[in-house]
Coordinates of C-alpha atoms in Angstrom, one line a residue:
Chain A
M21 CA 57.6 17.6 48.7
D22 CA 57.0 15.4 45.6
R23 CA 53.6 14.6 47.0
A24 CA 52.5 17.8 45.5
G25 CA 52.5 16.4 42.0
T26 CA 50.5 13.3 42.6
E27 CA 47.3 12.5 44.3
P28 CA 46.4 9.4 46.2
G29 CA 44.2 7.1 44.1
G30 CA 44.4 9.3 41.1
T31 CA 45.9 8.5 37.7
D32 CA 48.6 10.8 36.6
P33 CA 48.9 10.9 32.8
G34 CA 52.0 13.1 32.7
G35 CA 54.2 15.2 34.9
T36 CA 55.3 13.2 37.9
A37 CA 54.9 9.9 36.0
G38 CA 58.2 10.9 34.5
D39 CA 59.8 10.9 37.9
A40 CA 59.5 7.1 38.3
A41 CA 60.9 6.6 34.8
A42 CA 63.8 9.0 35.3
G43 CA 67.2 7.9 36.5
S44 CA 67.9 8.1 40.2
G45 CA 70.4 10.9 39.6
T46 CA 67.8 13.2 38.3
A47 CA 64.9 12.1 40.5
G48 CA 65.6 14.7 43.1
G49 CA 65.9 17.5 40.6
N50 CA 62.6 16.3 39.0
A51 CA 60.8 16.4 42.4
V52 CA 62.0 19.9 43.1
R53 CA 61.0 21.0 39.6
T54 CA 57.5 19.4 40.0
A55 CA 57.1 21.0 43.5
A56 CA 58.1 24.4 42.2
R57 CA 55.7 24.1 39.3
A58 CA 52.9 23.1 41.6
C59 CA 53.6 26.1 43.8
A60 CA 53.6 28.4 40.9
G61 CA 50.3 26.8 39.8
L62 CA 48.9 27.4 43.2
A63 CA 50.0 31.0 43.3
L64 CA 48.4 31.6 39.9
G65 CA 45.3 29.7 41.1
A66 CA 44.9 32.1 44.0
L67 CA 45.0 35.0 41.6
T68 CA 42.5 33.4 39.2
A69 CA 40.3 32.6 42.3
V70 CA 40.1 36.3 43.1
L71 CA 39.1 37.0 39.5
E72 CA 36.5 34.2 39.6
I73 CA 35.0 35.5 42.9
A74 CA 34.7 38.9 41.3
F75 CA 33.0 37.4 38.3
L76 CA 30.6 35.2 40.3
L77 CA 29.6 38.2 42.4
V78 CA 28.8 40.1 39.2
A79 CA 27.0 37.2 37.7
V80 CA 25.0 36.1 40.7
V81 CA 22.1 38.5 40.0
P82 CA 21.4 37.6 36.4
V83 CA 21.9 33.9 37.2
L84 CA 19.4 34.0 40.1
F85 CA 17.0 36.0 37.9
S86 CA 17.1 33.3 35.1
L87 CA 17.0 30.3 37.4
G88 CA 14.5 27.7 36.3
R89 CA 12.8 30.1 33.8
R90 CA 15.2 31.0 31.1
P91 CA 18.5 29.8 29.8
L92 CA 21.5 31.5 31.4
P93 CA 22.4 34.9 29.9
S94 CA 25.0 34.5 27.2
P95 CA 27.6 36.9 28.6
V96 CA 27.6 34.8 31.8
V97 CA 28.0 31.6 29.9
A98 CA 30.7 33.0 27.7
G99 CA 32.6 34.4 30.8
A100 CA 32.3 31.2 32.7
G101 CA 33.4 29.2 29.7
R102 CA 36.5 31.4 29.3
L103 CA 37.5 31.3 33.0
T104 CA 37.0 27.5 33.0
E105 CA 39.2 27.2 29.9
L106 CA 41.8 29.2 31.7
E107 CA 41.6 26.9 34.7
R108 CA 41.9 23.8 32.5
R109 CA 45.0 25.2 30.9
R110 CA 46.5 26.0 34.3
L111 CA 45.7 22.5 35.6
A112 CA 47.3 21.0 32.5
A113 CA 50.4 23.2 32.6
F114 CA 51.2 23.1 36.3
F115 CA 49.6 20.0 37.7
A116 CA 49.7 17.9 34.5
A117 CA 46.0 17.2 35.1
R118 CA 43.9 16.7 32.0
S119 CA 40.2 17.5 32.2
A120 CA 37.3 17.5 29.9
A121 CA 35.5 20.7 28.6
P122 CA 32.3 21.3 30.6
E123 CA 29.0 20.6 28.9
G124 CA 27.1 23.8 29.1
G125 CA 27.4 27.1 31.1
G126 CA 25.7 25.7 34.2
R127 CA 28.4 23.1 34.8
A128 CA 31.1 25.7 34.2
L129 CA 29.5 28.1 36.7
A130 CA 29.1 25.3 39.3
Y131 CA 32.8 24.4 38.8
L132 CA 34.0 28.0 39.3
A133 CA 31.8 28.4 42.4
V134 CA 33.4 25.3 44.0
R135 CA 36.9 26.0 42.7
A136 CA 37.4 29.6 43.7
P137 CA 37.5 28.9 47.5
I138 CA 39.9 26.1 46.9
G139 CA 42.1 28.5 45.0
L140 CA 42.0 31.0 47.9
L141 CA 42.8 28.3 50.3
G142 CA 45.9 27.4 48.3
G143 CA 46.9 31.1 48.2
T144 CA 46.4 31.4 51.9
I145 CA 48.7 28.5 52.7
L146 CA 51.4 29.9 50.4
L147 CA 51.1 33.2 52.2
L148 CA 51.5 31.4 55.5
I149 CA 54.6 29.7 54.3
V150 CA 56.1 33.0 53.1
Y151 CA 55.2 34.6 56.4
G152 CA 56.8 31.7 58.3
A153 CA 60.0 32.0 56.2
Y154 CA 60.1 35.7 56.9
L155 CA 59.6 35.2 60.6
G156 CA 62.3 32.5 60.7
A157 CA 64.7 34.6 58.8
G158 CA 64.1 37.6 61.2
L159 CA 64.6 35.4 64.2
M160 CA 67.9 33.9 63.0
T161 CA 69.2 37.3 61.9
G162 CA 68.5 38.7 65.4
W163 CA 70.2 35.7 67.1
W164 CA 73.4 35.4 65.1
V165 CA 73.8 38.6 63.0
T166 CA 72.6 41.7 64.7
G167 CA 72.4 40.4 68.3
D168 CA 69.0 42.1 68.6
Y169 CA 67.1 39.2 70.1
M170 CA 63.4 38.9 69.4
D171 CA 61.4 39.4 72.6
G172 CA 64.8 39.7 74.4
I173 CA 65.3 35.9 74.5
P174 CA 68.9 34.8 74.0
P175 CA 69.5 31.8 71.6
D176 CA 70.6 29.1 74.0
L177 CA 70.5 25.5 72.8
W178 CA 67.0 24.6 74.1
I179 CA 65.4 27.6 72.7
V180 CA 67.0 27.1 69.2
A181 CA 66.1 23.4 69.1
Y182 CA 62.6 24.0 70.2
T183 CA 62.1 26.8 67.7
F184 CA 63.5 24.7 64.8
L185 CA 61.3 21.8 65.7
A186 CA 58.2 23.9 65.8
G187 CA 59.1 25.6 62.6
A188 CA 59.8 22.3 60.8
L189 CA 56.5 20.9 62.0
L190 CA 54.6 23.9 60.8
L191 CA 56.4 23.8 57.5
F192 CA 55.5 20.1 57.1
I193 CA 51.8 20.8 57.8
A194 CA 51.7 23.7 55.4
V195 CA 53.4 21.6 52.6
Q196 CA 50.9 18.8 53.2
G197 CA 48.2 21.5 52.9
L198 CA 49.5 22.5 49.5
A199 CA 49.5 18.9 48.4
G200 CA 45.9 18.6 49.6
V201 CA 44.9 21.7 47.7
V202 CA 46.5 20.3 44.5
A203 CA 44.5 17.1 45.0
L204 CA 41.4 19.1 45.6
E205 CA 41.9 21.1 42.5
R206 CA 42.3 17.9 40.4
A207 CA 39.4 16.1 42.0
T208 CA 37.1 19.2 41.6
A209 CA 38.0 19.5 37.9
R210 CA 37.4 15.8 37.3
R211 CA 34.1 15.8 39.2
R212 CA 32.6 19.1 37.9
L213 CA 34.0 19.3 34.4
G214 CA 34.7 15.9 33.1
P215 CA 32.0 13.5 32.2
S216 CA 30.5 12.6 35.5
P217 CA 30.5 8.8 36.1
L218 CA 26.7 8.8 35.6
D219 CA 27.1 10.6 32.2
A220 CA 29.9 8.2 31.2
Y221 CA 27.6 5.3 32.1
R222 CA 24.7 6.8 30.1
R223 CA 26.9 7.3 27.1
R224 CA 28.3 3.8 27.3
I225 CA 24.8 2.4 27.6
A226 CA 23.6 4.4 24.6
E227 CA 26.6 3.1 22.7
L228 CA 26.0 -0.4 23.7
R229 CA 22.3 -0.2 22.8
E230 CA 23.3 1.1 19.4
T231 CA 25.9 -1.5 18.7
R232 CA 23.6 -4.3 19.9
A233 CA 20.9 -3.2 17.5
Q234 CA 23.6 -3.1 14.8
V235 CA 24.8 -6.5 15.5
V236 CA 21.3 -7.9 15.2
D237 CA 21.1 -6.0 11.8
A238 CA 24.4 -7.4 10.7
V239 CA 23.3 -10.9 11.6
D240 CA 20.2 -10.5 9.6
D241 CA 22.2 -9.2 6.6
E242 CA 24.5 -12.2 6.8
R243 CA 21.5 -14.5 6.9
R244 CA 20.1 -12.8 3.8
R245 CA 23.3 -13.3 2.1
I246 CA 23.5 -17.0 3.0
E247 CA 20.0 -17.4 1.7
R248 CA 20.9 -15.8 -1.6
D249 CA 24.1 -17.9 -1.8
L250 CA 22.1 -21.1 -1.3
H251 CA 19.3 -20.0 -3.6
D252 CA 21.5 -18.7 -6.5
G253 CA 24.0 -21.5 -6.4
V254 CA 23.3 -24.8 -4.7
Q255 CA 19.6 -24.8 -5.3
Q256 CA 19.7 -24.0 -9.0
R257 CA 22.3 -26.7 -9.5
L258 CA 20.1 -29.3 -7.7
V259 CA 17.0 -28.3 -9.7
A260 CA 19.1 -28.6 -12.9
L261 CA 20.4 -32.0 -11.7
G262 CA 16.8 -33.1 -11.1
M263 CA 15.9 -32.0 -14.5
L264 CA 18.8 -33.9 -16.1
I265 CA 17.8 -37.1 -14.3
G266 CA 14.1 -36.5 -15.2
R267 CA 15.1 -36.1 -18.9
A268 CA 17.2 -39.2 -18.7
R269 CA 14.3 -41.2 -17.4
R270 CA 12.0 -39.9 -20.1
A271 CA 14.5 -40.8 -22.7
G272 CA 14.7 -44.2 -21.0
D273 CA 14.3 -47.3 -23.2
G274 CA 13.5 -45.4 -26.3
D275 CA 17.0 -43.9 -26.6
P276 CA 19.4 -45.6 -24.2
E277 CA 22.4 -43.8 -25.7
R278 CA 21.0 -40.3 -25.0
A279 CA 19.8 -41.5 -21.6
A280 CA 23.3 -42.5 -20.7
E281 CA 24.7 -39.2 -21.9
L282 CA 22.1 -37.3 -19.8
L283 CA 23.0 -39.4 -16.8
R284 CA 26.7 -38.6 -17.3
Q285 CA 25.8 -34.9 -17.3
A286 CA 23.7 -35.4 -14.2
H287 CA 26.6 -37.0 -12.5
E288 CA 28.8 -34.1 -13.4
E289 CA 26.2 -31.7 -12.2
S290 CA 26.0 -33.4 -8.8
R291 CA 29.7 -32.9 -8.4
R292 CA 29.3 -29.2 -9.1
A293 CA 26.4 -28.9 -6.7
L294 CA 28.6 -30.4 -4.0
E295 CA 31.4 -27.9 -4.8
D296 CA 28.9 -25.1 -4.6
L297 CA 27.7 -26.4 -1.3
R298 CA 31.2 -26.6 0.1
E299 CA 31.8 -23.1 -1.1
V300 CA 28.8 -21.7 0.5
S301 CA 29.4 -23.4 3.8
W302 CA 33.0 -22.1 3.8
R303 CA 31.7 -18.6 3.2
V304 CA 29.3 -19.0 6.1
F305 CA 32.0 -19.9 8.5
P306 CA 35.5 -21.3 7.7
A307 CA 36.0 -24.3 9.9
A308 CA 39.8 -23.7 9.8
L309 CA 39.3 -20.6 11.8
D310 CA 38.2 -22.6 14.9
G311 CA 40.7 -25.3 14.6
E312 CA 43.9 -23.7 13.2
G313 CA 43.4 -20.0 13.9
L314 CA 43.5 -16.8 12.0
R315 CA 46.8 -17.4 10.1
T316 CA 45.6 -20.6 8.4
A317 CA 42.2 -19.2 7.6
L318 CA 43.7 -16.1 6.0
E319 CA 46.0 -18.3 3.9
T320 CA 42.9 -20.0 2.6
V321 CA 41.4 -16.6 1.8
A322 CA 44.6 -15.9 -0.2
E323 CA 44.5 -19.2 -2.0
R324 CA 40.9 -18.8 -3.1
S325 CA 41.2 -15.2 -4.1
A326 CA 41.3 -14.4 -7.8
V327 CA 43.7 -11.5 -7.1
P328 CA 47.2 -12.2 -5.7
V329 CA 47.1 -11.7 -2.0
T330 CA 50.2 -11.3 0.2
I331 CA 49.9 -11.8 4.0
D332 CA 52.1 -10.4 6.7
H333 CA 50.9 -12.0 9.9
A334 CA 52.8 -10.8 12.9
F335 CA 50.3 -11.2 15.7
P336 CA 51.8 -13.3 18.5
G337 CA 49.6 -16.1 19.8
R338 CA 45.9 -16.2 19.2
P339 CA 43.5 -13.3 20.0
P340 CA 40.1 -14.1 21.7
H341 CA 37.8 -16.1 19.6
M342 CA 35.3 -13.3 18.8
V343 CA 38.1 -10.9 17.9
E344 CA 39.7 -13.5 15.7
T345 CA 36.4 -14.1 13.9
A346 CA 35.8 -10.4 13.4
A347 CA 39.4 -9.9 12.1
Y348 CA 38.9 -12.8 9.7
F349 CA 35.7 -11.4 8.2
V350 CA 37.2 -8.0 7.8
V351 CA 40.0 -9.4 5.7
C352 CA 37.7 -11.8 3.9
E353 CA 35.2 -9.1 2.9
A354 CA 37.9 -6.6 2.0
V355 CA 39.7 -9.1 -0.2
T356 CA 36.4 -10.1 -1.9
N357 CA 35.6 -6.4 -2.5
A358 CA 39.0 -5.7 -3.9
A359 CA 38.7 -8.7 -6.3
K360 CA 35.1 -7.8 -7.3
H361 CA 35.0 -4.1 -7.6
S362 CA 38.4 -2.4 -7.5
G363 CA 40.2 -4.0 -10.4
A364 CA 43.1 -4.4 -8.1
G365 CA 46.2 -6.3 -9.3
R366 CA 47.4 -7.2 -5.9
V367 CA 46.2 -7.1 -2.3
H368 CA 48.3 -6.8 0.8
V369 CA 47.0 -8.0 4.2
G370 CA 48.8 -7.0 7.4
V371 CA 47.9 -8.4 10.9
A372 CA 49.9 -6.9 13.7
E373 CA 49.8 -6.4 17.5
H374 CA 49.6 -2.8 18.5
D375 CA 49.2 -1.6 22.2
G376 CA 47.5 -4.8 23.2
R377 CA 45.1 -4.6 20.3
I378 CA 45.1 -6.5 17.0
R379 CA 45.4 -4.3 14.0
V380 CA 44.3 -5.6 10.6
R381 CA 45.1 -3.7 7.5
V382 CA 44.1 -4.5 4.0
E383 CA 45.4 -2.5 1.1
D384 CA 44.8 -2.9 -2.6
D385 CA 46.2 -1.1 -5.6
G386 CA 42.8 -0.8 -7.3
T387 CA 40.8 2.2 -8.5
G388 CA 39.5 3.2 -5.0
G389 CA 36.1 4.8 -4.5
A390 CA 34.9 2.0 -2.1
D391 CA 31.7 3.0 -0.3
P392 CA 32.0 2.6 3.5
G393 CA 28.2 2.6 3.6
G394 CA 27.9 -0.3 1.2
G395 CA 26.4 -3.5 2.5
G396 CA 29.5 -5.5 3.2
L397 CA 31.7 -2.7 4.6
A398 CA 28.9 -1.3 6.7
G399 CA 28.3 -4.8 8.2
L400 CA 32.0 -5.0 9.0
A401 CA 32.0 -1.6 10.7
R402 CA 29.1 -2.8 12.9
R403 CA 30.7 -6.0 13.7
V404 CA 33.9 -4.2 14.7
A405 CA 32.1 -1.6 16.7
A406 CA 30.3 -4.3 18.7
L407 CA 33.7 -5.4 20.0
D408 CA 34.7 -1.8 20.9
G409 CA 37.0 -1.7 17.9
T410 CA 37.7 1.0 15.4
F411 CA 37.1 0.6 11.7
A412 CA 38.2 2.9 8.8
V413 CA 37.9 2.8 5.1
H414 CA 40.2 5.1 3.1
S415 CA 39.4 4.9 -0.6
P416 CA 40.0 8.0 -2.6
P417 CA 39.0 7.9 -6.3
G418 CA 41.9 6.5 -8.1
G419 CA 42.9 4.4 -5.1
P420 CA 44.7 2.9 -3.3
T421 CA 42.0 1.5 -0.9
V422 CA 43.1 0.9 2.6
I423 CA 40.8 -0.8 5.1
T424 CA 41.9 -0.9 8.7
A425 CA 40.4 -2.4 11.8
E426 CA 41.7 -2.3 15.4
L427 CA 40.2 -4.6 18.0
P428 CA 40.9 -4.8 21.7
C429 CA 42.1 -8.2 22.7
A430 CA 41.1 -8.0 26.3
Chain B
M7 CA 3.4 -25.0 -28.4
R8 CA 5.3 -21.7 -28.3
V9 CA 6.9 -21.1 -25.0
M10 CA 8.9 -18.2 -23.5
L11 CA 11.1 -18.5 -20.5
A12 CA 12.3 -15.9 -18.0
E13 CA 14.8 -17.2 -15.5
D14 CA 17.9 -15.4 -14.2
S15 CA 19.9 -18.5 -13.5
T16 CA 21.6 -19.4 -16.8
L17 CA 22.0 -23.0 -15.7
L18 CA 18.4 -23.5 -15.1
R19 CA 17.4 -21.5 -18.2
E20 CA 19.5 -23.7 -20.4
G21 CA 18.1 -26.9 -18.7
L22 CA 14.5 -25.8 -19.3
V23 CA 15.2 -24.9 -22.9
R24 CA 16.6 -28.4 -23.6
L25 CA 13.8 -30.1 -21.7
L26 CA 11.1 -28.3 -23.6
A27 CA 12.9 -28.7 -26.9
E28 CA 13.1 -32.5 -26.3
E29 CA 9.3 -32.4 -25.7
G30 CA 8.9 -30.8 -29.1
H31 CA 7.9 -27.4 -27.9
E32 CA 9.1 -24.2 -29.6
I33 CA 11.2 -21.9 -27.4
A34 CA 10.3 -18.4 -28.7
A35 CA 12.5 -16.6 -26.2
A36 CA 14.7 -17.4 -23.1
V37 CA 15.5 -14.3 -21.2
G38 CA 17.0 -13.3 -17.7
D39 CA 14.6 -10.6 -16.5
G40 CA 11.0 -9.4 -16.5
D41 CA 11.5 -6.4 -18.9
A42 CA 13.1 -8.5 -21.6
L43 CA 10.2 -11.0 -21.2
L44 CA 7.6 -8.3 -21.6
A45 CA 9.4 -7.0 -24.7
A46 CA 9.5 -10.5 -26.2
V47 CA 5.8 -11.2 -25.4
A48 CA 4.8 -7.8 -26.9
A49 CA 6.7 -8.6 -30.1
A50 CA 5.0 -12.0 -30.7
P51 CA 2.7 -13.4 -27.9
P52 CA 3.5 -17.1 -27.2
D53 CA 1.1 -19.8 -25.9
V54 CA 2.7 -20.0 -22.5
V55 CA 5.3 -18.1 -20.5
V56 CA 7.3 -19.6 -17.7
V57 CA 8.5 -17.0 -15.2
D58 CA 10.8 -17.1 -12.2
V59 CA 9.5 -14.9 -9.4
R60 CA 12.9 -13.7 -8.2
M61 CA 14.9 -11.9 -10.9
P62 CA 17.2 -9.0 -11.2
P63 CA 17.4 -6.1 -10.3
T64 CA 15.9 -6.5 -6.8
H65 CA 15.4 -10.3 -6.6
T66 CA 12.1 -9.9 -4.9
D67 CA 9.0 -10.3 -7.1
E68 CA 9.9 -8.9 -10.6
G69 CA 8.8 -12.1 -12.2
L70 CA 5.4 -12.0 -10.6
R71 CA 5.0 -8.3 -11.6
A72 CA 5.8 -9.3 -15.2
A73 CA 3.4 -12.3 -15.0
L74 CA 0.5 -10.1 -13.8
E75 CA 1.3 -7.6 -16.5
I76 CA 1.1 -10.3 -19.1
R77 CA -2.2 -11.6 -17.7
R78 CA -3.6 -8.1 -17.9
R79 CA -2.4 -7.2 -21.4
W80 CA -2.5 -10.5 -23.2
P81 CA -5.2 -12.6 -21.5
G82 CA -4.7 -15.3 -24.1
V83 CA -1.2 -16.1 -23.0
G84 CA -0.9 -18.8 -20.3
V85 CA 1.4 -17.9 -17.4
L86 CA 3.3 -20.4 -15.2
V87 CA 5.0 -18.8 -12.3
L88 CA 7.9 -20.6 -10.6
S89 CA 8.5 -19.5 -7.0
Q90 CA 11.3 -20.2 -4.5
Y91 CA 8.8 -20.5 -1.6
V92 CA 5.1 -20.9 -1.2
E93 CA 3.9 -17.3 -1.1
K94 CA 0.1 -17.2 -0.5
R95 CA 0.0 -13.6 -1.5
Y96 CA 1.5 -14.4 -5.0
A97 CA -1.0 -17.2 -5.5
A98 CA -3.8 -14.9 -4.5
E99 CA -2.6 -12.2 -7.0
L100 CA -2.5 -14.7 -9.8
I101 CA -6.0 -15.9 -9.2
S102 CA -7.8 -13.1 -10.8
A103 CA -11.5 -13.2 -11.6
D104 CA -12.5 -15.4 -14.4
S105 CA -9.2 -16.3 -15.9
G106 CA -7.8 -19.7 -16.8
G107 CA -4.4 -20.4 -18.0
V108 CA -2.4 -19.7 -14.8
G109 CA -0.1 -21.8 -12.8
Y110 CA 2.0 -21.4 -9.7
L111 CA 4.6 -24.0 -9.0
L112 CA 7.5 -24.3 -6.6
K113 CA 10.7 -24.0 -8.5
D114 CA 12.0 -27.3 -7.4
R115 CA 9.0 -28.9 -9.0
V116 CA 10.7 -28.4 -12.3
A117 CA 12.9 -31.4 -11.4
Q118 CA 9.8 -33.5 -11.4
V119 CA 9.8 -33.4 -15.2
D120 CA 6.5 -35.2 -15.8
E121 CA 4.6 -33.0 -13.4
F122 CA 6.1 -29.9 -14.8
L123 CA 5.3 -30.7 -18.4
D124 CA 1.8 -31.8 -17.4
A125 CA 1.2 -28.5 -15.6
L126 CA 2.4 -26.6 -18.7
D127 CA 0.0 -28.6 -20.9
R128 CA -2.9 -27.8 -18.6
I129 CA -2.1 -24.1 -18.6
A130 CA -1.8 -24.0 -22.3
A131 CA -5.2 -25.5 -22.6
G132 CA -6.7 -22.7 -20.5
G133 CA -6.6 -24.7 -17.3
A134 CA -4.8 -24.2 -14.0
A135 CA -1.9 -25.7 -12.2
F136 CA -1.2 -25.0 -8.6
D137 CA 1.6 -26.6 -6.6
P138 CA 0.3 -29.3 -4.2
D139 CA 2.3 -27.4 -1.5
V140 CA 0.5 -24.2 -2.3
V141 CA -2.8 -25.9 -2.2
R142 CA -2.0 -27.6 1.1
R143 CA -1.0 -24.3 2.6
L144 CA -4.3 -22.8 1.5
V145 CA -6.4 -25.7 2.5
A146 CA -4.7 -26.1 5.9
R147 CA -5.7 -22.6 6.9
S148 CA -7.7 -22.9 10.0
T149 CA -9.9 -20.0 11.0
H150 CA -12.6 -20.4 13.5
A151 CA -15.2 -19.8 10.8
D152 CA -13.5 -22.2 8.4
P153 CA -16.0 -23.5 5.9
L154 CA -13.6 -26.4 5.2
A155 CA -14.2 -27.7 8.6
R156 CA -17.5 -28.9 7.4
L157 CA -15.9 -31.1 4.7
T158 CA -15.4 -34.8 5.2
P159 CA -11.8 -36.1 4.8
R160 CA -12.7 -37.6 1.5
E161 CA -14.2 -34.3 0.3
R162 CA -11.0 -32.5 1.4
D163 CA -9.0 -34.9 -0.7
V164 CA -11.1 -34.2 -3.7
L165 CA -10.9 -30.5 -3.2
D166 CA -7.2 -30.8 -2.8
H167 CA -6.8 -32.4 -6.2
M168 CA -9.4 -30.2 -7.7
A169 CA -7.6 -27.1 -6.6
Q170 CA -4.4 -28.4 -8.3
G171 CA -6.3 -28.4 -11.5
H172 CA -7.0 -32.1 -12.0
T173 CA -10.1 -33.1 -13.9
N174 CA -12.7 -35.3 -12.3
G175 CA -11.4 -38.3 -14.3
S176 CA -7.8 -37.9 -13.0
I177 CA -9.1 -37.3 -9.5
A178 CA -11.0 -40.6 -9.7
A179 CA -7.8 -42.3 -10.9
H180 CA -5.7 -40.8 -8.1
L181 CA -8.2 -41.7 -5.3
H182 CA -9.1 -45.1 -6.8
V183 CA -12.9 -44.3 -6.9
S184 CA -15.4 -44.1 -9.8
Q185 CA -15.8 -40.8 -11.6
S186 CA -19.4 -40.5 -10.6
A187 CA -18.4 -40.8 -7.0
V188 CA -16.0 -37.9 -7.6
E189 CA -18.7 -35.8 -9.2
K190 CA -20.9 -36.5 -6.2
H191 CA -18.1 -35.3 -3.9
V192 CA -17.6 -32.2 -6.0
N193 CA -21.2 -31.2 -5.8
A194 CA -21.2 -31.8 -2.1
I195 CA -18.2 -29.5 -1.8
F196 CA -19.9 -26.8 -3.8
D197 CA -23.0 -27.0 -1.6
K198 CA -20.9 -26.8 1.6
L199 CA -18.8 -24.0 0.3
E200 CA -21.9 -22.2 -1.1
L201 CA -20.5 -21.9 -4.6
S202 CA -22.7 -22.0 -7.6
N203 CA -21.9 -24.9 -9.8
T204 CA -20.1 -23.3 -12.7
A205 CA -19.4 -25.3 -15.9
G206 CA -15.9 -24.3 -16.7
Y207 CA -13.4 -26.5 -14.9
S208 CA -10.6 -24.0 -14.5
R209 CA -13.1 -21.4 -13.3
R210 CA -14.2 -23.9 -10.8
V211 CA -10.7 -24.3 -9.5
L212 CA -10.1 -20.6 -9.4
A213 CA -13.4 -20.0 -7.6
V214 CA -12.4 -22.6 -5.0
L215 CA -9.0 -21.1 -4.5
R216 CA -10.3 -17.6 -4.4
Y217 CA -12.8 -18.6 -1.8
L218 CA -10.1 -20.1 0.3
Q219 CA -8.1 -17.0 -0.1
S220 CA -10.8 -14.6 1.1

């Protein structure tokens, strides 16, 4: 009986999934309830099938008339849409089957045309069961209550046993039929309504194409930034250093004291140039991330930040390398932004595991108004999207700003 | 001479100011963007301006725009452009018809203090100073109808130096030949490149560069 609620090879997002989780004491009750619900759904489905067949018969003329020439007439589309919606609700309520809304009137019509006969089939099997029950009840009443034997056959042992066996067999087949109809209903809805596998692939490919282009963009942006970093920092320092040494040499023998002073400045400048270089290379990619992992790299971010940063790192183990890197850059950029633009007095970073995904959350108590389309944040969004993650910036004027990213770790 | 600087990096700006002051030049203005430079030049034109190409707000070619503007409005002011990279387009834009007193150096060349000061003097005197790298890039161009292909290696050397703004005397010193030999080479180059032998030395350089650009 509880076959009615599930289908072979199908996923079952609700309904009977509860049976497995329920205690053994209530499992039987649950199965009965599920079966009863499914029967009610089938009965209702038979009624809607009658309605749909009537609708299709009325709609067939305008549909044939518009085939391949014009868009479907709008009353037909609206009617098909409404009936389909009704079916989707019925499937969700009685069979716990979720389905997608159809894309366009054509798909809804096609679904109804396929679905109506299935609904009638379900109704017919239900009627057969009712008829069988009525016949069995009549037979037993004749044998043991009124004594008015059907066909004048007395209920001796062989006859009773034979009749019960035959009845049980027929009942079993009928119930299997019901289960089959439920499975058909679900499969039809999935195939005709939901995104077809081909559509799903197409959408995925479009998505991948877009994120791939965005990744290339993001990489170019990063390179631009590195170039600017090198040009504005390290290179200027080195030129200044060269100038100091050049001046020292020109001062040379004429003024050894000044030459010495210039050399001392040059020495100092070379130290600063090295610091700058270290800074830039760290910004390009923190070596700690590879060796020690996210936690250590984030601690470094906190140490270097001008604004106090608290870190709550509760992710067990280490996520995959790409994910770790993306999470790191989300935090790094968010913290830099907070320090630069928001006037925040403190920043809180949270890293947690959530449903097999890593969730990164950066909150600051600044003035808000961060622009998600701004260079740095847009680059992060692209980076996260490329790993099938989600990225959100919540920054109302007046703050606080909350930046969250979730990345799948599989 | 009176010099004005436009350079967005404070560090470098200060360094240049000190360097030029030590050489005895007068720093009339040291600013961080093109607009401020134009304002300063308009107030009291100096002898030479030194301009960084990349400056705020867009960090692309503000400095070059300002330099061209100065060339147009105050032809008497020498312009030395400092660029991050060799940009042939910029060099071409600077080489306008019949104008001396321009220079185009790689920024890093500033660290070669002697060369930088020498270039500045040449520009102030109405001459030209082009970075050896720029010249090399221009001379190394190889098109199938390359007139330079007809030059001997020696003539190429001479052209190379000439394009940087060196006088015949200093070319002779650099190549360890007599000055008359250099003059002979120069005439041969002009013949091969079909250039009329103009008198002005900076015009000669610019003509060569322009010809290479075309």
